[in-house]
Amino acid sequence: MDVEALEQAALAAVAAASSTDAIEAVRVEYLGRKSELKLALREVRDRETGITLNAARERIEGAVGAREAELERAELDRRLAEESVDVTLPVGGHERGHLHLITQIRREVEDVFLGLGYRVVDGREVETTRYNFDGLNFPPGHPARSPLATLFLDEDTLLRTETSPSQVRTMEAQQPPVYIVSLGRVYRRDTPDATHTPVFHQVEGLAVDEGITLGDLTGTLDFLLKALFGAERRTEFRTHYFPFTEPSIEAYVSCHVCDGAGCAVCRHSGWIEVGGAGMVDPKLYEFVGYDSERYSGFAFGWGLERIAMLRHEFPDLRELWRNDLRFARQF
Amino acid sequence: MKVPVTWLREYVETAASAHELARRLSISATEVERVIDAGVPDVDGNLGHFVVGRVLAAEAHPNADRLQLCQVDVGNPDPQQIVCGAWNFGVGATVAVGLPGARLPGFPGPLEERLLRGEVSRGMILAEDEVGLGPDHSGIMLLSDGLEPGTPLGDVLPLVDQVLDVTPTMNRPDLLSMVGIAREAAALCDGGLRLPDPEEPSATGAEPVEVAVEDFGGCPRYIGRGFRNVRVGPSPQWLRARLHLAGMRSISNVVDVTNYVMHVWGSPLHAFDRSKLAGGRIVVRRARPGETLRTLDGTVRELVPGDLLITDGERAVALAAIMGGLDSEVSEQTTEVLLEAANFEPIGILRTSERLSLRTEGSNRWEKGVDPYAAAPAAALASRMLVDLAGAEPAGSVDVNDGLPKRPVVTLRPERASALIGLDVPADEQRAILERLDFVVDDGWRVTVPTFRARDVTREIDVVEEVARVVLDRVPLTMPLRRAVAGHLTPEQLFRRSLEDVLVGAGFSEAYTWSLTPSDPDPSALRLPDPMSGEHAVLRTTLRHGLVEAARVNVDAGNEPIRLFELARVYLPSGEQLPRERWRLGGITEGGFAAARGAVEAIYEASHLPLDVRRITLGHLHPGKAAETDAGWLGELHPTLLEGAWGVFELDVADLMAPLPERILYEDVITFPAVRQDVAVAVDEEVEAGAIVAVVHEAGGAELREARVFDVYHGEQVGEGRKSVALHLVFQAPDRTLTDEEAAAVRDRIVAALAERFGAELRA
Ligand SMILES: [Zn+2]
């Protein structure tokens, strides 16, 4: 038998094989149990012939193996190419819902203050006039005490008009230091329109400790406003009046839409009024039994809806209560 | 309140621009909503086109009946020919002229020389509305005769002005006055203050004015002044212009004077036609039952005891502090005037004005508290003006009061002020700030409060605020020291957040619905005695109503899929003053009972709570698809409440949370392999899966780790009235590998128990 010729023929067949099936046929023909080479090897008697035949067999096996790997890879590549899909086609199937926009802002505010070391207090919504007015130094005859402004259940019971009663309750329950925020629903007798709803949400903040200053208040509000409206915002504080704080201020943030140049959102002033704040009036300390010479503190109460409206520029507050999913899904 | 800046500058001398004034005031004194540009456009040279003119000739236009052809001296050698459509003037009238080139408010381009019916018109004789000085267009403005033709009109009228729109807080009624704003502007912008201080006209032929105050609590001061030979007529143009810029309507010289002086001093005045007062005297008293008064607006007001009245001794002539009476109103025929410059206490005024739904410029000031000292300079200024503008002759004056209040004295510790503000404000600076604001500070830091701040500043902290507001924009931004804090959510707050997240993950969107509903299933639910509307009348004890309405909104909008939840409070009557407020988690979802059940399963599973569901009946649920858990209910909404198959549920958060373990203990489910087997049993139709699983667990014992129904099959093979329930069972022991025999034994126990309890037949 002509080993050399056989090897040449085998290698030519390997080269010619164009599929994994073809290379398998080549393997069977040249290396299979009944192949000429295997038969010859079985009958070999002398060492030299054996070495020659085995060397040829190894070379053919090597060539078959290499070609087989090559062909397998080519076939895999071809199959993968055929499996190509339109990756731009949506499949769905995991539709999530959406937290209400006010819940999202509520959590943001809570997280800011949790990070600053404040507790979150759940106040109650049905309150007594004692906590809603008396403890907050609303004088008799104050317009807020009128049933034209406030929803009463009876003479002494009402739906809280601000989150501030939770301040009084918290201070009554513990001595300073107090660092809390309280967020939730508040109620006023306002006819619903684009900027009023009889139910809305406030965040109340209260810090009472030794050595708390007006600067601590403005610093804290500056931190919060930048967290809500962007680190590049500027803040400004203007004098104001509330029965439960003295001095009182109103917080402003530079307009996030025009950055102070003036636009419709800021009514061309460059500034946006966010809400009221102030140093806790000593009368409140008297009411809860704190030593107003030793302790000082600040408080603020802001509307969450206002923050939402300013930040997302939607025109009508009532959308927050209509629960149309087309609105909810945007946030 | 509207503060025209040209007017303000009469009282305070400062180089600050209107916008600078607005900024200083808004930081340290009062909100300034905006700065309004008023009058003619203040563009290059525009003011030069407006001059005083004198009409030299006026005749009918040859080609137009309704026009006049005028020759007007505007200070040039030659008169100016102007065509004019007004007829309220004649030769010799002093008028306001806009020359060609003048720009008028609301006109796109400048005035031009033009032909009007064949005659050239070089400019315009102006009506007040054409230059933003008033609402009137019935005729042109007539100016005082003493003015020289050619005088710049801007020197005579506030032709270009800016108006500060200020809204003082309720503790600062003193800022509802030009004088109050001027004081602050002077203090904050380092300006010179020149308050109006007219020469008091001397009374001629003193006639006593008789005033009796029966209720000094309501009326601590009443200055009454009589005037004779008053000539009621229109106000001069400058006064009309000022009132217009201040947002008031000109009525007549006498009424305009009272409004003008109220704007100057913040102390409202009233003018009576004295001849209409029986006996010409004034008695201030509370109303008697059944009394009525026809007020200036023509309405007859029913009075109740407690309403404070001005009477003429016989009948009511004014609702004190709120509105005058119609019968004693000053009219064109009036020649005798009684001027009231009084002071009223706030208590009671709001009550009366709210009851009568009658709020006026006057009541708005009185209900906040007006300085009783302001009545005197107001009376003086008004008297001067009545003399000057209406030719009035003063005839008697009286000032009835029960002693004016003393100025509060407060001791200030300047170091305390610095400590509270967080800025070291030197004591000298604090003293200077207070003195500029009209406080008197003695060497011992005893601070005497000015009369116009006496209601508001009574304690040291109030004085600290006076310092703080002036230095407000210098206060450094700092953070509290926070030596002891506890920044974490409570377990319940964390749990509520996780509930929200679970439902959002399950495709539910969060709804916010009203706490007040039209009705509530609980008849004892708290009801507002005086609700805003029937829609918001009852404090809800369930979230259901709001969620159904929210679903309806989305059905109507064609939205899908509709899955909504709400996590909010309900208000359960407690028998005590305050209801129990409970957090509830409610949901509504398309897909009927199964969808509600799926959501509830997700909630329990995420919370690591075992879910035990029992059949119940609830009026608002489908009778065959209603169930309860330990924390609430779930089911399919009764189709009468909303069309379609809606899954609904409501769980009480505290009840849901109650069985939550403090921590979860590890169980070894990894070391020893589990044996899994599926078993199907045939049972009667009415046997519920929950009951089967309960029996399986009872019979399976410790080695049964899990039992779950994965299929329920009805069909011929099972037979009429029967069903096949397929269970997936997992056997596992924590301490050894269960042998096949052990597993088989447990399985047999289970099958036997099911057979005994439900007559179950093993199917596979
Ligand atoms: Zn802007």
PDB file of C-alpha atoms in Angstrom, chain B residues 438-561:
ATOM      1  CA  ASP B 438     -38.441 104.858  65.262  1.00  0.00           C
ATOM      2  CA  PHE B 439     -37.725 102.795  68.371  1.00  0.00           C
ATOM      3  CA  VAL B 440     -36.180 104.674  71.283  1.00  0.00           C
ATOM      4  CA  VAL B 441     -33.295 102.866  72.994  1.00  0.00           C
ATOM      5  CA  ASP B 442     -31.988 104.091  76.318  1.00  0.00           C
ATOM      6  CA  ASP B 443     -28.597 103.387  77.900  1.00  0.00           C
ATOM      7  CA  GLY B 444     -29.911 100.344  79.723  1.00  0.00           C
ATOM      8  CA  TRP B 445     -31.235  98.861  76.467  1.00  0.00           C
ATOM      9  CA  ARG B 446     -34.800  99.571  77.393  1.00  0.00           C
ATOM     10  CA  VAL B 447     -36.483  99.830  74.010  1.00  0.00           C
ATOM     11  CA  THR B 448     -39.604 101.979  73.608  1.00  0.00           C
ATOM     12  CA  VAL B 449     -41.757 100.807  70.725  1.00  0.00           C
ATOM     13  CA  PRO B 450     -43.293 103.347  68.303  1.00  0.00           C
ATOM     14  CA  THR B 451     -47.071 103.682  68.511  1.00  0.00           C
ATOM     15  CA  PHE B 452     -47.621 102.189  65.053  1.00  0.00           C
ATOM     16  CA  ARG B 453     -45.858  98.953  66.104  1.00  0.00           C
ATOM     17  CA  ALA B 454     -47.318  98.730  69.602  1.00  0.00           C
ATOM     18  CA  ARG B 455     -49.588  95.758  68.862  1.00  0.00           C
ATOM     19  CA  ASP B 456     -46.859  93.710  67.216  1.00  0.00           C
ATOM     20  CA  VAL B 457     -43.716  94.390  69.258  1.00  0.00           C
ATOM     21  CA  THR B 458     -44.197  93.592  72.934  1.00  0.00           C
ATOM     22  CA  ARG B 459     -41.445  91.127  73.837  1.00  0.00           C
ATOM     23  CA  GLU B 460     -37.691  90.867  73.531  1.00  0.00           C
ATOM     24  CA  ILE B 461     -38.022  88.307  70.726  1.00  0.00           C
ATOM     25  CA  ASP B 462     -40.100  90.810  68.741  1.00  0.00           C
ATOM     26  CA  VAL B 463     -37.313  93.360  69.032  1.00  0.00           C
ATOM     27  CA  VAL B 464     -34.805  90.682  68.008  1.00  0.00           C
ATOM     28  CA  GLU B 465     -36.871  90.217  64.863  1.00  0.00           C
ATOM     29  CA  GLU B 466     -36.588  93.936  64.073  1.00  0.00           C
ATOM     30  CA  VAL B 467     -32.814  93.571  64.060  1.00  0.00           C
ATOM     31  CA  ALA B 468     -32.891  90.220  62.287  1.00  0.00           C
ATOM     32  CA  ARG B 469     -35.036  91.367  59.373  1.00  0.00           C
ATOM     33  CA  VAL B 470     -32.740  94.269  58.617  1.00  0.00           C
ATOM     34  CA  VAL B 471     -29.608  92.063  58.555  1.00  0.00           C
ATOM     35  CA  LEU B 472     -31.408  89.068  57.028  1.00  0.00           C
ATOM     36  CA  ASP B 473     -29.381  88.930  53.834  1.00  0.00           C
ATOM     37  CA  ARG B 474     -26.142  88.876  55.836  1.00  0.00           C
ATOM     38  CA  VAL B 475     -27.022  85.870  58.000  1.00  0.00           C
ATOM     39  CA  PRO B 476     -24.554  83.047  57.259  1.00  0.00           C
ATOM     40  CA  LEU B 477     -25.871  79.653  56.159  1.00  0.00           C
ATOM     41  CA  THR B 478     -24.988  77.153  58.884  1.00  0.00           C
ATOM     42  CA  MET B 479     -26.250  73.791  60.140  1.00  0.00           C
ATOM     43  CA  PRO B 480     -27.422  72.908  63.648  1.00  0.00           C
ATOM     44  CA  LEU B 481     -24.840  71.120  65.767  1.00  0.00           C
ATOM     45  CA  ARG B 482     -27.023  68.038  66.202  1.00  0.00           C
ATOM     46  CA  ARG B 483     -25.209  66.462  69.125  1.00  0.00           C
ATOM     47  CA  ALA B 484     -27.931  63.889  69.584  1.00  0.00           C
ATOM     48  CA  VAL B 485     -30.027  62.770  66.635  1.00  0.00           C
ATOM     49  CA  ALA B 486     -31.882  59.695  65.451  1.00  0.00           C
ATOM     50  CA  GLY B 487     -32.187  59.739  61.697  1.00  0.00           C
ATOM     51  CA  HIS B 488     -34.115  56.610  60.833  1.00  0.00           C
ATOM     52  CA  LEU B 489     -37.576  55.545  59.804  1.00  0.00           C
ATOM     53  CA  THR B 490     -39.678  53.557  62.236  1.00  0.00           C
ATOM     54  CA  PRO B 491     -40.439  49.922  61.355  1.00  0.00           C
ATOM     55  CA  GLU B 492     -43.966  50.935  60.377  1.00  0.00           C
ATOM     56  CA  GLN B 493     -42.743  53.737  58.133  1.00  0.00           C
ATOM     57  CA  LEU B 494     -40.318  51.323  56.461  1.00  0.00           C
ATOM     58  CA  PHE B 495     -43.090  48.766  56.112  1.00  0.00           C
ATOM     59  CA  ARG B 496     -45.354  51.305  54.423  1.00  0.00           C
ATOM     60  CA  ARG B 497     -42.638  52.154  51.954  1.00  0.00           C
ATOM     61  CA  SER B 498     -42.136  48.464  51.190  1.00  0.00           C
ATOM     62  CA  LEU B 499     -45.869  47.972  50.632  1.00  0.00           C
ATOM     63  CA  GLU B 500     -45.843  50.815  48.128  1.00  0.00           C
ATOM     64  CA  ASP B 501     -42.853  49.310  46.366  1.00  0.00           C
ATOM     65  CA  VAL B 502     -44.358  45.823  46.193  1.00  0.00           C
ATOM     66  CA  LEU B 503     -47.506  47.100  44.538  1.00  0.00           C
ATOM     67  CA  VAL B 504     -45.614  49.364  42.156  1.00  0.00           C
ATOM     68  CA  GLY B 505     -43.535  46.330  41.197  1.00  0.00           C
ATOM     69  CA  ALA B 506     -46.764  44.413  40.605  1.00  0.00           C
ATOM     70  CA  GLY B 507     -47.926  47.045  38.131  1.00  0.00           C
ATOM     71  CA  PHE B 508     -50.127  49.138  40.413  1.00  0.00           C
ATOM     72  CA  SER B 509     -49.961  52.916  40.280  1.00  0.00           C
ATOM     73  CA  GLU B 510     -50.553  54.950  43.368  1.00  0.00           C
ATOM     74  CA  ALA B 511     -53.716  57.028  43.642  1.00  0.00           C
ATOM     75  CA  TYR B 512     -54.487  59.882  46.052  1.00  0.00           C
ATOM     76  CA  THR B 513     -58.166  60.241  46.789  1.00  0.00           C
ATOM     77  CA  TRP B 514     -60.092  62.586  49.075  1.00  0.00           C
ATOM     78  CA  SER B 515     -60.356  61.791  52.763  1.00  0.00           C
ATOM     79  CA  LEU B 516     -63.829  63.314  52.623  1.00  0.00           C
ATOM     80  CA  THR B 517     -66.443  61.360  50.716  1.00  0.00           C
ATOM     81  CA  PRO B 518     -70.134  61.853  49.929  1.00  0.00           C
ATOM     82  CA  SER B 519     -71.127  58.913  52.135  1.00  0.00           C
ATOM     83  CA  ASP B 520     -69.642  55.958  53.952  1.00  0.00           C
ATOM     84  CA  PRO B 521     -70.779  52.401  54.579  1.00  0.00           C
ATOM     85  CA  ASP B 522     -70.286  52.944  58.308  1.00  0.00           C
ATOM     86  CA  PRO B 523     -73.340  54.881  59.553  1.00  0.00           C
ATOM     87  CA  SER B 524     -71.339  56.191  62.511  1.00  0.00           C
ATOM     88  CA  ALA B 525     -68.619  57.667  60.263  1.00  0.00           C
ATOM     89  CA  LEU B 526     -67.756  61.235  61.261  1.00  0.00           C
ATOM     90  CA  ARG B 527     -69.739  63.808  59.343  1.00  0.00           C
ATOM     91  CA  LEU B 528     -68.770  67.470  58.911  1.00  0.00           C
ATOM     92  CA  PRO B 529     -71.596  69.616  60.250  1.00  0.00           C
ATOM     93  CA  ASP B 530     -70.869  72.249  57.602  1.00  0.00           C
ATOM     94  CA  PRO B 531     -69.142  70.572  54.659  1.00  0.00           C
ATOM     95  CA  MET B 532     -67.909  72.429  51.589  1.00  0.00           C
ATOM     96  CA  SER B 533     -70.197  70.305  49.452  1.00  0.00           C
ATOM     97  CA  GLY B 534     -72.102  67.052  49.565  1.00  0.00           C
ATOM     98  CA  GLU B 535     -69.167  65.473  47.736  1.00  0.00           C
ATOM     99  CA  HIS B 536     -66.877  66.111  50.706  1.00  0.00           C
ATOM    100  CA  ALA B 537     -69.077  65.533  53.708  1.00  0.00           C
ATOM    101  CA  VAL B 538     -67.959  62.401  55.573  1.00  0.00           C
ATOM    102  CA  LEU B 539     -64.578  61.300  56.914  1.00  0.00           C
ATOM    103  CA  ARG B 540     -64.090  57.957  55.259  1.00  0.00           C
ATOM    104  CA  THR B 541     -63.701  54.679  57.085  1.00  0.00           C
ATOM    105  CA  THR B 542     -62.643  52.883  53.914  1.00  0.00           C
ATOM    106  CA  LEU B 543     -60.591  53.795  50.846  1.00  0.00           C
ATOM    107  CA  ARG B 544     -63.019  52.000  48.563  1.00  0.00           C
ATOM    108  CA  HIS B 545     -65.105  54.920  47.327  1.00  0.00           C
ATOM    109  CA  GLY B 546     -62.106  56.937  46.204  1.00  0.00           C
ATOM    110  CA  LEU B 547     -60.490  54.020  44.435  1.00  0.00           C
ATOM    111  CA  VAL B 548     -63.658  53.095  42.552  1.00  0.00           C
ATOM    112  CA  GLU B 549     -63.957  56.703  41.400  1.00  0.00           C
ATOM    113  CA  ALA B 550     -60.291  56.735  40.366  1.00  0.00           C
ATOM    114  CA  ALA B 551     -60.835  53.552  38.348  1.00  0.00           C
ATOM    115  CA  ARG B 552     -63.860  55.145  36.719  1.00  0.00           C
ATOM    116  CA  VAL B 553     -61.802  58.179  35.669  1.00  0.00           C
ATOM    117  CA  ASN B 554     -59.374  55.834  33.944  1.00  0.00           C
ATOM    118  CA  VAL B 555     -62.087  53.755  32.309  1.00  0.00           C
ATOM    119  CA  ASP B 556     -63.570  56.948  30.910  1.00  0.00           C
ATOM    120  CA  ALA B 557     -60.148  58.021  29.694  1.00  0.00           C
ATOM    121  CA  GLY B 558     -59.672  54.685  27.931  1.00  0.00           C
ATOM    122  CA  ASN B 559     -56.516  53.907  29.895  1.00  0.00           C
ATOM    123  CA  GLU B 560     -55.277  50.355  30.335  1.00  0.00           C
ATOM    124  CA  PRO B 561     -54.244  48.343  32.156  1.00  0.00           C
TER     125      PRO B 561
END
